[in-house]
Amino acid sequence: MDRFAAMDAFIRVVDAGSFSGAAKQLHMGQSAVSKAIVQLEERLSVRLLLRSTRGLTPTEAGRDFYERAKRSIQEADGAELAARGAAATLSGRLRVQMNVAFGRLHVTPHLLTFLAQHPALDVDIVFDDRNIDLVGAGIDIGLRVGQLVNSALTARKIGQCERRVIGTPSYFNAAGVPRIPADLATHQVIIYEQPLGGPTWTFRQGVAEASVTLGGRVHLDTTVGVRSCVLADLGLAIASEWMFAPELKAKTVKAVLTDWSLPPVEAWAIFPAGRQMSAKARTFASFIESQMLNRDRFQQQMGAEN
């Protein structure tokens, strides 16, 4: 396997969290992917992945290599598109499915820019929090938030953010502020009934862990519903910073228990299995990823200034 292909294989292994998941995406044997990573580590003379019974975790060197390799491949993809004239001639219709709150807050505000860049392209947006069948729904690209449940999908990670315990100041003034995860058992929690949510969570602080099963009178299956209930002071929620980005910035909601960590939330661009990724879908994924990176850099700069 050449250097470029090995870099691509490594990126897919990290994104999928397993050799088997990457192998399915690459349509090759798991042993071949594993061998490519071993050869890559030997050539670099550094360990890129830590292998354990719990899965694969990139080392510090591996994380740095992942980010650099990903940028290199994206630049190469962009160069190919530019050489073919694809970026200037995208046309027809692109059908996109996305999580409701994530799409409304972080995708549709940037659609005007994308459409201006590609005046011959029309975009159909399908808002749906469910993991729908892309092929059956005629979707070219899906934007999913959370852990992927189907490793056979062709997927590309486009962003990551922290998951927080979030509520309004009014709610916390009335119900009190939880100081430790166990305190959440006495609070009204808005339960999101999708793979990204649920009532049971494990918090970590260093080597310490605390598992809590939450209770609440309101259960919903849409992220927009969770947002509405929290903003109506009905309770707190465990949610991504993405879901409440405007309110966190305006301080109309606040995050608590910030000295404890929860599993981060990842955003993915996914493509129908068995179908070659179109230039339109690839370009849209790159555009949204660039917007997310710009947002993250801005937030980091604001955090440093504050």
C-alpha positions as YAML, in Angstrom:
chain: A
units: angstrom
residues:
- id: 1
  name: MET
  ca: [0.00, 0.00, 0.00]
- id: 2
  name: ASP
  ca: [1.47, 3.38, -1.00]
- id: 3
  name: ARG
  ca: [1.95, 6.26, 1.42]
- id: 4
  name: PHE
  ca: [-1.21, 8.14, 0.43]
- id: 5
  name: ALA
  ca: [-3.38, 5.01, 0.69]
- id: 6
  name: ALA
  ca: [-1.84, 4.15, 4.07]
- id: 7
  name: MET
  ca: [-2.65, 7.64, 5.37]
- id: 8
  name: ASP
  ca: [-6.23, 7.25, 4.19]
- id: 9
  name: ALA
  ca: [-6.46, 3.84, 5.86]
- id: 10
  name: PHE
  ca: [-5.17, 5.27, 9.15]
- id: 11
  name: ILE
  ca: [-7.71, 8.10, 9.08]
- id: 12
  name: ARG
  ca: [-10.54, 5.64, 8.49]
- id: 13
  name: VAL
  ca: [-9.33, 3.38, 11.33]
- id: 14
  name: VAL
  ca: [-9.35, 6.31, 13.76]
- id: 15
  name: ASP
  ca: [-12.76, 7.53, 12.57]
- id: 16
  name: ALA
  ca: [-14.30, 4.04, 12.68]
- id: 17
  name: GLY
  ca: [-12.57, 3.06, 15.92]
- id: 18
  name: SER
  ca: [-11.68, -0.36, 14.52]
- id: 19
  name: PHE
  ca: [-9.82, -2.13, 11.73]
- id: 20
  name: SER
  ca: [-13.01, -3.94, 10.72]
- id: 21
  name: GLY
  ca: [-14.97, -0.72, 10.30]
- id: 22
  name: ALA
  ca: [-12.22, 0.82, 8.18]
- id: 23
  name: ALA
  ca: [-11.94, -2.37, 6.12]
- id: 24
  name: LYS
  ca: [-15.65, -2.24, 5.27]
- id: 25
  name: GLN
  ca: [-15.34, 1.37, 4.15]
- id: 26
  name: LEU
  ca: [-12.29, 0.57, 2.03]
- id: 27
  name: HIS
  ca: [-13.80, -2.67, 0.67]
- id: 28
  name: MET
  ca: [-10.72, -4.68, 1.62]
- id: 29
  name: GLY
  ca: [-9.71, -7.29, 4.17]
- id: 30
  name: GLN
  ca: [-9.25, -6.40, 7.83]
- id: 31
  name: SER
  ca: [-5.80, -8.04, 7.86]
- id: 32
  name: ALA
  ca: [-4.70, -5.82, 4.96]
- id: 33
  name: VAL
  ca: [-5.74, -2.68, 6.83]
- id: 34
  name: SER
  ca: [-3.99, -3.85, 10.00]
- id: 35
  name: LYS
  ca: [-0.84, -4.64, 8.03]
- id: 36
  name: ALA
  ca: [-0.90, -1.20, 6.39]
- id: 37
  name: ILE
  ca: [-1.03, 0.52, 9.79]
- id: 38
  name: VAL
  ca: [1.82, -1.62, 11.13]
- id: 39
  name: GLN
  ca: [3.94, -0.75, 8.08]
- id: 40
  name: LEU
  ca: [3.06, 2.91, 8.52]
- id: 41
  name: GLU
  ca: [4.18, 2.83, 12.17]
- id: 42
  name: GLU
  ca: [7.40, 1.06, 11.16]
- id: 43
  name: ARG
  ca: [8.17, 3.64, 8.49]
- id: 44
  name: LEU
  ca: [7.53, 6.51, 10.91]
- id: 45
  name: SER
  ca: [9.28, 4.71, 13.81]
- id: 46
  name: VAL
  ca: [6.48, 5.72, 16.16]
- id: 47
  name: ARG
  ca: [3.42, 4.09, 17.68]
- id: 48
  name: LEU
  ca: [0.25, 5.65, 16.25]
- id: 49
  name: LEU
  ca: [-2.42, 3.47, 17.87]
- id: 50
  name: LEU
  ca: [-2.87, 1.89, 21.28]
- id: 51
  name: ARG
  ca: [-4.60, -1.48, 20.93]
- id: 52
  name: SER
  ca: [-6.60, -2.92, 23.82]
- id: 53
  name: THR
  ca: [-9.66, -5.08, 24.44]
- id: 54
  name: ARG
  ca: [-11.70, -1.86, 24.61]
- id: 55
  name: GLY
  ca: [-10.70, -0.80, 21.11]
- id: 56
  name: LEU
  ca: [-8.21, 1.44, 19.36]
- id: 57
  name: THR
  ca: [-7.02, 4.78, 20.70]
- id: 58
  name: PRO
  ca: [-4.58, 7.08, 18.88]
- id: 59
  name: THR
  ca: [-1.44, 8.05, 20.77]
- id: 60
  name: GLU
  ca: [-0.41, 11.69, 21.05]
- id: 61
  name: ALA
  ca: [1.76, 11.20, 17.94]
- id: 62
  name: GLY
  ca: [-1.16, 9.41, 16.31]
- id: 63
  name: ARG
  ca: [-3.56, 12.30, 16.97]
- id: 64
  name: ASP
  ca: [-1.10, 14.78, 15.50]
- id: 65
  name: PHE
  ca: [-0.51, 12.55, 12.46]
- id: 66
  name: TYR
  ca: [-4.27, 12.07, 12.04]
- id: 67
  name: GLU
  ca: [-4.93, 15.82, 11.82]
- id: 68
  name: ARG
  ca: [-2.06, 16.45, 9.41]
- id: 69
  name: ALA
  ca: [-2.84, 13.43, 7.25]
- id: 70
  name: LYS
  ca: [-6.51, 14.39, 7.06]
- id: 71
  name: ARG
  ca: [-5.65, 17.90, 5.89]
- id: 72
  name: SER
  ca: [-3.27, 16.47, 3.27]
- id: 73
  name: ILE
  ca: [-5.92, 14.15, 1.87]
- id: 74
  name: GLN
  ca: [-8.53, 16.90, 1.82]
- id: 75
  name: GLU
  ca: [-6.13, 19.17, -0.04]
- id: 76
  name: ALA
  ca: [-5.40, 16.39, -2.52]
- id: 77
  name: ASP
  ca: [-9.13, 15.81, -3.01]
- id: 78
  name: GLY
  ca: [-9.61, 19.51, -3.57]
- id: 79
  name: ALA
  ca: [-6.78, 19.60, -6.08]
- id: 80
  name: GLU
  ca: [-8.37, 16.74, -8.04]
- id: 81
  name: LEU
  ca: [-11.74, 18.48, -8.08]
- id: 82
  name: ALA
  ca: [-10.16, 21.74, -9.21]
- id: 83
  name: ALA
  ca: [-8.18, 19.97, -11.94]
- id: 84
  name: ARG
  ca: [-11.35, 18.35, -13.26]
- id: 85
  name: GLY
  ca: [-13.24, 21.63, -13.03]
- id: 86
  name: ALA
  ca: [-15.77, 19.91, -10.74]
- id: 87
  name: ALA
  ca: [-15.83, 22.69, -8.14]
- id: 88
  name: ALA
  ca: [-16.87, 25.19, -10.78]
- id: 89
  name: THR
  ca: [-19.39, 22.98, -12.55]
- id: 90
  name: LEU
  ca: [-21.38, 21.28, -9.81]
- id: 91
  name: SER
  ca: [-24.95, 21.11, -11.03]
- id: 92
  name: GLY
  ca: [-28.21, 19.28, -10.60]
- id: 93
  name: ARG
  ca: [-29.70, 18.40, -7.23]
- id: 94
  name: LEU
  ca: [-28.06, 17.39, -3.96]
- id: 95
  name: ARG
  ca: [-30.27, 15.69, -1.36]
- id: 96
  name: VAL
  ca: [-29.04, 16.07, 2.24]
- id: 97
  name: GLN
  ca: [-30.44, 14.58, 5.48]
- id: 98
  name: MET
  ca: [-29.45, 16.01, 8.85]
- id: 99
  name: ASN
  ca: [-30.25, 16.17, 12.56]
- id: 100
  name: VAL
  ca: [-32.86, 18.88, 13.12]
- id: 101
  name: ALA
  ca: [-31.20, 21.14, 15.70]
- id: 102
  name: PHE
  ca: [-27.68, 20.66, 14.34]
- id: 103
  name: GLY
  ca: [-28.88, 21.44, 10.83]
- id: 104
  name: ARG
  ca: [-30.83, 24.55, 11.78]
- id: 105
  name: LEU
  ca: [-28.07, 25.95, 13.97]
- id: 106
  name: HIS
  ca: [-24.91, 24.97, 12.11]
- id: 107
  name: VAL
  ca: [-25.76, 24.11, 8.50]
- id: 108
  name: THR
  ca: [-28.60, 26.20, 7.09]
- id: 109
  name: PRO
  ca: [-27.01, 29.51, 8.23]
- id: 110
  name: HIS
  ca: [-24.16, 28.73, 5.81]
- id: 111
  name: LEU
  ca: [-26.26, 27.47, 2.88]
- id: 112
  name: LEU
  ca: [-26.38, 30.88, 1.21]
- id: 113
  name: THR
  ca: [-22.58, 30.87, 0.92]
- id: 114
  name: PHE
  ca: [-22.51, 27.33, -0.45]
- id: 115
  name: LEU
  ca: [-25.24, 28.03, -3.01]
- id: 116
  name: ALA
  ca: [-23.49, 31.22, -4.11]
- id: 117
  name: GLN
  ca: [-20.34, 29.19, -4.75]
- id: 118
  name: HIS
  ca: [-22.30, 26.68, -6.85]
- id: 119
  name: PRO
  ca: [-25.07, 28.57, -8.69]
- id: 120
  name: ALA
  ca: [-26.04, 25.57, -10.86]
- id: 121
  name: LEU
  ca: [-26.67, 23.31, -7.85]
- id: 122
  name: ASP
  ca: [-29.98, 22.88, -5.98]
- id: 123
  name: VAL
  ca: [-30.13, 21.41, -2.47]
- id: 124
  name: ASP
  ca: [-32.96, 19.40, -0.89]
- id: 125
  name: ILE
  ca: [-32.80, 19.35, 2.93]
- id: 126
  name: VAL
  ca: [-34.42, 16.51, 4.87]
- id: 127
  name: PHE
  ca: [-34.57, 17.26, 8.61]
- id: 128
  name: ASP
  ca: [-34.81, 14.01, 10.59]
- id: 129
  name: ASP
  ca: [-33.18, 12.92, 13.88]
- id: 130
  name: ARG
  ca: [-33.59, 9.24, 12.98]
- id: 131
  name: ASN
  ca: [-30.96, 7.07, 11.30]
- id: 132
  name: ILE
  ca: [-32.96, 6.70, 8.11]
- id: 133
  name: ASP
  ca: [-32.09, 4.47, 5.15]
- id: 134
  name: LEU
  ca: [-30.13, 6.77, 2.85]
- id: 135
  name: VAL
  ca: [-30.60, 4.65, -0.26]
- id: 136
  name: GLY
  ca: [-34.32, 4.18, 0.30]
- id: 137
  name: ALA
  ca: [-34.83, 7.91, 0.90]
- id: 138
  name: GLY
  ca: [-32.71, 8.89, -2.10]
- id: 139
  name: ILE
  ca: [-30.18, 10.75, 0.08]
- id: 140
  name: ASP
  ca: [-26.78, 11.72, -1.37]
- id: 141
  name: ILE
  ca: [-25.21, 12.67, 1.96]
- id: 142
  name: GLY
  ca: [-26.33, 12.50, 5.59]
- id: 143
  name: LEU
  ca: [-25.05, 14.58, 8.48]
- id: 144
  name: ARG
  ca: [-25.22, 12.55, 11.68]
- id: 145
  name: VAL
  ca: [-24.40, 13.62, 15.22]
- id: 146
  name: GLY
  ca: [-23.28, 10.99, 17.71]
- id: 147
  name: GLN
  ca: [-21.87, 7.49, 17.49]
- id: 148
  name: LEU
  ca: [-22.38, 5.72, 14.19]
- id: 149
  name: VAL
  ca: [-24.31, 2.48, 14.59]
- id: 150
  name: ASN
  ca: [-23.61, 1.12, 11.10]
- id: 151
  name: SER
  ca: [-19.90, 0.60, 10.46]
- id: 152
  name: ALA
  ca: [-20.64, -0.45, 6.86]
- id: 153
  name: LEU
  ca: [-21.47, 3.14, 5.94]
- id: 154
  name: THR
  ca: [-18.90, 5.24, 4.17]
- id: 155
  name: ALA
  ca: [-18.30, 7.94, 6.75]
- id: 156
  name: ARG
  ca: [-16.17, 11.02, 7.26]
- id: 157
  name: LYS
  ca: [-15.77, 12.76, 10.59]
- id: 158
  name: ILE
  ca: [-16.34, 16.51, 10.21]
- id: 159
  name: GLY
  ca: [-16.31, 17.78, 13.79]
- id: 160
  name: GLN
  ca: [-16.33, 17.08, 17.52]
- id: 161
  name: CYS
  ca: [-17.51, 18.98, 20.59]
- id: 162
  name: GLU
  ca: [-18.06, 18.53, 24.30]
- id: 163
  name: ARG
  ca: [-21.24, 17.17, 25.85]
- id: 164
  name: ARG
  ca: [-22.49, 19.19, 28.86]
- id: 165
  name: VAL
  ca: [-25.16, 19.32, 31.55]
- id: 166
  name: ILE
  ca: [-27.14, 22.39, 30.49]
- id: 167
  name: GLY
  ca: [-30.02, 24.35, 32.00]
- id: 168
  name: THR
  ca: [-31.34, 27.88, 32.32]
- id: 169
  name: PRO
  ca: [-30.39, 30.17, 35.23]
- id: 170
  name: SER
  ca: [-34.09, 30.25, 36.17]
- id: 171
  name: TYR
  ca: [-34.24, 26.48, 36.46]
- id: 172
  name: PHE
  ca: [-31.07, 26.31, 38.58]
- id: 173
  name: ASN
  ca: [-32.30, 29.15, 40.81]
- id: 174
  name: ALA
  ca: [-35.45, 27.15, 41.52]
- id: 175
  name: ALA
  ca: [-34.01, 23.62, 41.69]
- id: 176
  name: GLY
  ca: [-30.45, 24.25, 42.84]
- id: 177
  name: VAL
  ca: [-27.16, 23.64, 41.06]
- id: 178
  name: PRO
  ca: [-25.85, 20.06, 41.06]
- id: 179
  name: ARG
  ca: [-22.35, 19.85, 42.54]
- id: 180
  name: ILE
  ca: [-21.60, 16.19, 41.79]
- id: 181
  name: PRO
  ca: [-23.14, 13.81, 39.22]
- id: 182
  name: ALA
  ca: [-25.15, 12.01, 41.91]
- id: 183
  name: ASP
  ca: [-27.07, 15.26, 42.55]
- id: 184
  name: LEU
  ca: [-28.68, 14.89, 39.12]
- id: 185
  name: ALA
  ca: [-30.90, 12.12, 40.50]
- id: 186
  name: THR
  ca: [-32.97, 14.78, 42.28]
- id: 187
  name: HIS
  ca: [-33.42, 16.97, 39.18]
- id: 188
  name: GLN
  ca: [-35.92, 17.06, 36.36]
- id: 189
  name: VAL
  ca: [-34.01, 15.99, 33.26]
- id: 190
  name: ILE
  ca: [-35.30, 16.31, 29.71]
- id: 191
  name: ILE
  ca: [-34.64, 12.84, 28.29]
- id: 192
  name: TYR
  ca: [-33.72, 12.60, 24.62]
- id: 193
  name: GLU
  ca: [-34.95, 9.21, 23.38]
- id: 194
  name: GLN
  ca: [-32.50, 8.68, 20.53]
- id: 195
  name: PRO
  ca: [-29.09, 6.93, 20.26]
- id: 196
  name: LEU
  ca: [-27.42, 10.20, 21.23]
- id: 197
  name: GLY
  ca: [-29.34, 10.36, 24.51]
- id: 198
  name: GLY
  ca: [-30.97, 8.13, 27.10]
- id: 199
  name: PRO
  ca: [-31.30, 8.19, 30.89]
- id: 200
  name: THR
  ca: [-27.97, 6.59, 31.95]
- id: 201
  name: TRP
  ca: [-24.65, 8.43, 31.78]
- id: 202
  name: THR
  ca: [-21.11, 7.88, 33.07]
- id: 203
  name: PHE
  ca: [-19.16, 10.94, 34.18]
- id: 204
  name: ARG
  ca: [-15.37, 10.95, 34.52]
- id: 205
  name: GLN
  ca: [-13.00, 13.08, 36.54]
- id: 206
  name: GLY
  ca: [-9.43, 11.88, 36.20]
- id: 207
  name: VAL
  ca: [-9.51, 8.19, 37.12]
- id: 208
  name: ALA
  ca: [-12.82, 8.53, 38.97]
- id: 209
  name: GLU
  ca: [-16.10, 7.47, 37.38]
- id: 210
  name: ALA
  ca: [-19.69, 8.13, 38.42]
- id: 211
  name: SER
  ca: [-22.66, 6.50, 36.69]
- id: 212
  name: VAL
  ca: [-26.07, 8.11, 37.10]
- id: 213
  name: THR
  ca: [-29.53, 7.06, 35.92]
- id: 214
  name: LEU
  ca: [-31.60, 10.18, 35.41]
- id: 215
  name: GLY
  ca: [-35.29, 10.76, 35.89]
- id: 216
  name: GLY
  ca: [-37.60, 13.21, 34.23]
- id: 217
  name: ARG
  ca: [-41.25, 13.69, 33.37]
- id: 218
  name: VAL
  ca: [-40.57, 14.78, 29.78]
- id: 219
  name: HIS
  ca: [-39.16, 12.46, 27.11]
- id: 220
  name: LEU
  ca: [-38.69, 13.55, 23.50]
- id: 221
  name: ASP
  ca: [-37.38, 12.13, 20.23]
- id: 222
  name: THR
  ca: [-36.27, 15.41, 18.61]
- id: 223
  name: THR
  ca: [-33.39, 17.71, 19.46]
- id: 224
  name: VAL
  ca: [-35.60, 20.73, 18.74]
- id: 225
  name: GLY
  ca: [-37.99, 19.47, 21.41]
- id: 226
  name: VAL
  ca: [-35.16, 19.12, 23.93]
- id: 227
  name: ARG
  ca: [-34.07, 22.69, 23.24]
- id: 228
  name: SER
  ca: [-37.61, 24.02, 23.63]
- id: 229
  name: CYS
  ca: [-38.16, 22.27, 26.96]
- id: 230
  name: VAL
  ca: [-34.86, 23.41, 28.45]
- id: 231
  name: LEU
  ca: [-35.45, 26.99, 27.33]
- id: 232
  name: ALA
  ca: [-38.94, 26.80, 28.89]
- id: 233
  name: ASP
  ca: [-37.32, 26.00, 32.28]
- id: 234
  name: LEU
  ca: [-38.83, 22.49, 32.38]
- id: 235
  name: GLY
  ca: [-35.55, 20.88, 33.36]
- id: 236
  name: LEU
  ca: [-31.91, 20.42, 32.47]
- id: 237
  name: ALA
  ca: [-30.50, 18.28, 29.66]
- id: 238
  name: ILE
  ca: [-27.33, 16.43, 28.81]
- id: 239
  name: ALA
  ca: [-26.57, 17.74, 25.36]
- id: 240
  name: SER
  ca: [-23.81, 18.77, 23.01]
- id: 241
  name: GLU
  ca: [-22.53, 22.33, 23.07]
- id: 242
  name: TRP
  ca: [-23.67, 22.45, 19.44]
- id: 243
  name: MET
  ca: [-27.31, 22.07, 20.48]
- id: 244
  name: PHE
  ca: [-27.21, 25.20, 22.67]
- id: 245
  name: ALA
  ca: [-24.42, 27.18, 20.99]
- id: 246
  name: PRO
  ca: [-26.33, 30.50, 20.65]
- id: 247
  name: GLU
  ca: [-27.68, 30.35, 24.22]
- id: 248
  name: LEU
  ca: [-24.32, 29.40, 25.74]
- id: 249
  name: LYS
  ca: [-22.75, 32.36, 23.97]
- id: 250
  name: ALA
  ca: [-25.55, 34.69, 25.14]
- id: 251
  name: LYS
  ca: [-25.46, 33.11, 28.65]
- id: 252
  name: THR
  ca: [-29.19, 32.44, 28.60]
- id: 253
  name: VAL
  ca: [-28.26, 28.86, 29.53]
- id: 254
  name: LYS
  ca: [-25.26, 27.65, 31.47]
- id: 255
  name: ALA
  ca: [-23.29, 24.44, 31.76]
- id: 256
  name: VAL
  ca: [-22.75, 22.87, 35.17]
- id: 257
  name: LEU
  ca: [-20.56, 20.03, 36.46]
- id: 258
  name: THR
  ca: [-17.90, 21.26, 34.03]
- id: 259
  name: ASP
  ca: [-15.13, 19.68, 36.13]
- id: 260
  name: TRP
  ca: [-16.57, 16.30, 35.10]
- id: 261
  name: SER
  ca: [-16.37, 15.01, 31.54]
- id: 262
  name: LEU
  ca: [-18.81, 13.08, 29.39]
- id: 263
  name: PRO
  ca: [-18.14, 11.27, 26.10]
- id: 264
  name: PRO
  ca: [-17.70, 13.91, 23.37]
- id: 265
  name: VAL
  ca: [-20.15, 14.30, 20.52]
- id: 266
  name: GLU
  ca: [-18.96, 13.72, 16.96]
- id: 267
  name: ALA
  ca: [-20.45, 14.96, 13.69]
- id: 268
  name: TRP
  ca: [-20.20, 12.75, 10.61]
- id: 269
  name: ALA
  ca: [-20.87, 13.03, 6.93]
- id: 270
  name: ILE
  ca: [-22.15, 9.66, 5.75]
- id: 271
  name: PHE
  ca: [-22.73, 8.37, 2.26]
- id: 272
  name: PRO
  ca: [-24.95, 5.56, 0.91]
- id: 273
  name: ALA
  ca: [-23.23, 2.16, 1.04]
- id: 274
  name: GLY
  ca: [-22.43, 0.68, -2.33]
- id: 275
  name: ARG
  ca: [-22.67, 4.01, -4.13]
- id: 276
  name: GLN
  ca: [-19.66, 6.00, -5.30]
- id: 277
  name: MET
  ca: [-19.39, 9.29, -3.45]
- id: 278
  name: SER
  ca: [-20.39, 12.08, -5.82]
- id: 279
  name: ALA
  ca: [-18.37, 15.25, -6.29]
- id: 280
  name: LYS
  ca: [-21.41, 17.18, -5.05]
- id: 281
  name: ALA
  ca: [-21.62, 15.21, -1.79]
- id: 282
  name: ARG
  ca: [-17.86, 15.36, -1.23]
- id: 283
  name: THR
  ca: [-17.78, 19.11, -1.81]
- id: 284
  name: PHE
  ca: [-20.70, 19.70, 0.56]
- id: 285
  name: ALA
  ca: [-19.02, 17.63, 3.29]
- id: 286
  name: SER
  ca: [-15.78, 19.61, 2.90]
- id: 287
  name: PHE
  ca: [-17.70, 22.89, 3.04]
- id: 288
  name: ILE
  ca: [-19.55, 22.01, 6.26]
- id: 289
  name: GLU
  ca: [-16.35, 20.70, 7.85]
- id: 290
  name: SER
  ca: [-14.59, 23.99, 7.04]
- id: 291
  name: GLN
  ca: [-17.44, 25.93, 8.66]
- id: 292
  name: MET
  ca: [-17.20, 23.79, 11.80]
- id: 293
  name: LEU
  ca: [-13.43, 24.28, 11.98]
- id: 294
  name: ASN
  ca: [-13.83, 28.05, 11.62]
- id: 295
  name: ARG
  ca: [-16.46, 28.03, 14.40]
- id: 296
  name: ASP
  ca: [-14.21, 26.00, 16.71]
- id: 297
  name: ARG
  ca: [-11.22, 28.28, 16.11]
- id: 298
  name: PHE
  ca: [-13.36, 31.36, 16.84]
- id: 299
  name: GLN
  ca: [-14.68, 29.84, 20.08]
- id: 300
  name: GLN
  ca: [-11.15, 28.89, 21.17]
- id: 301
  name: GLN
  ca: [-9.97, 32.45, 20.51]
- id: 302
  name: MET
  ca: [-12.89, 33.88, 22.46]
- id: 303
  name: GLY
  ca: [-12.20, 31.49, 25.32]
- id: 304
  name: ALA
  ca: [-8.54, 32.53, 25.42]
- id: 305
  name: GLU
  ca: [-9.47, 36.20, 25.43]
- id: 306
  name: ASN
  ca: [-11.96, 35.67, 28.27]
...
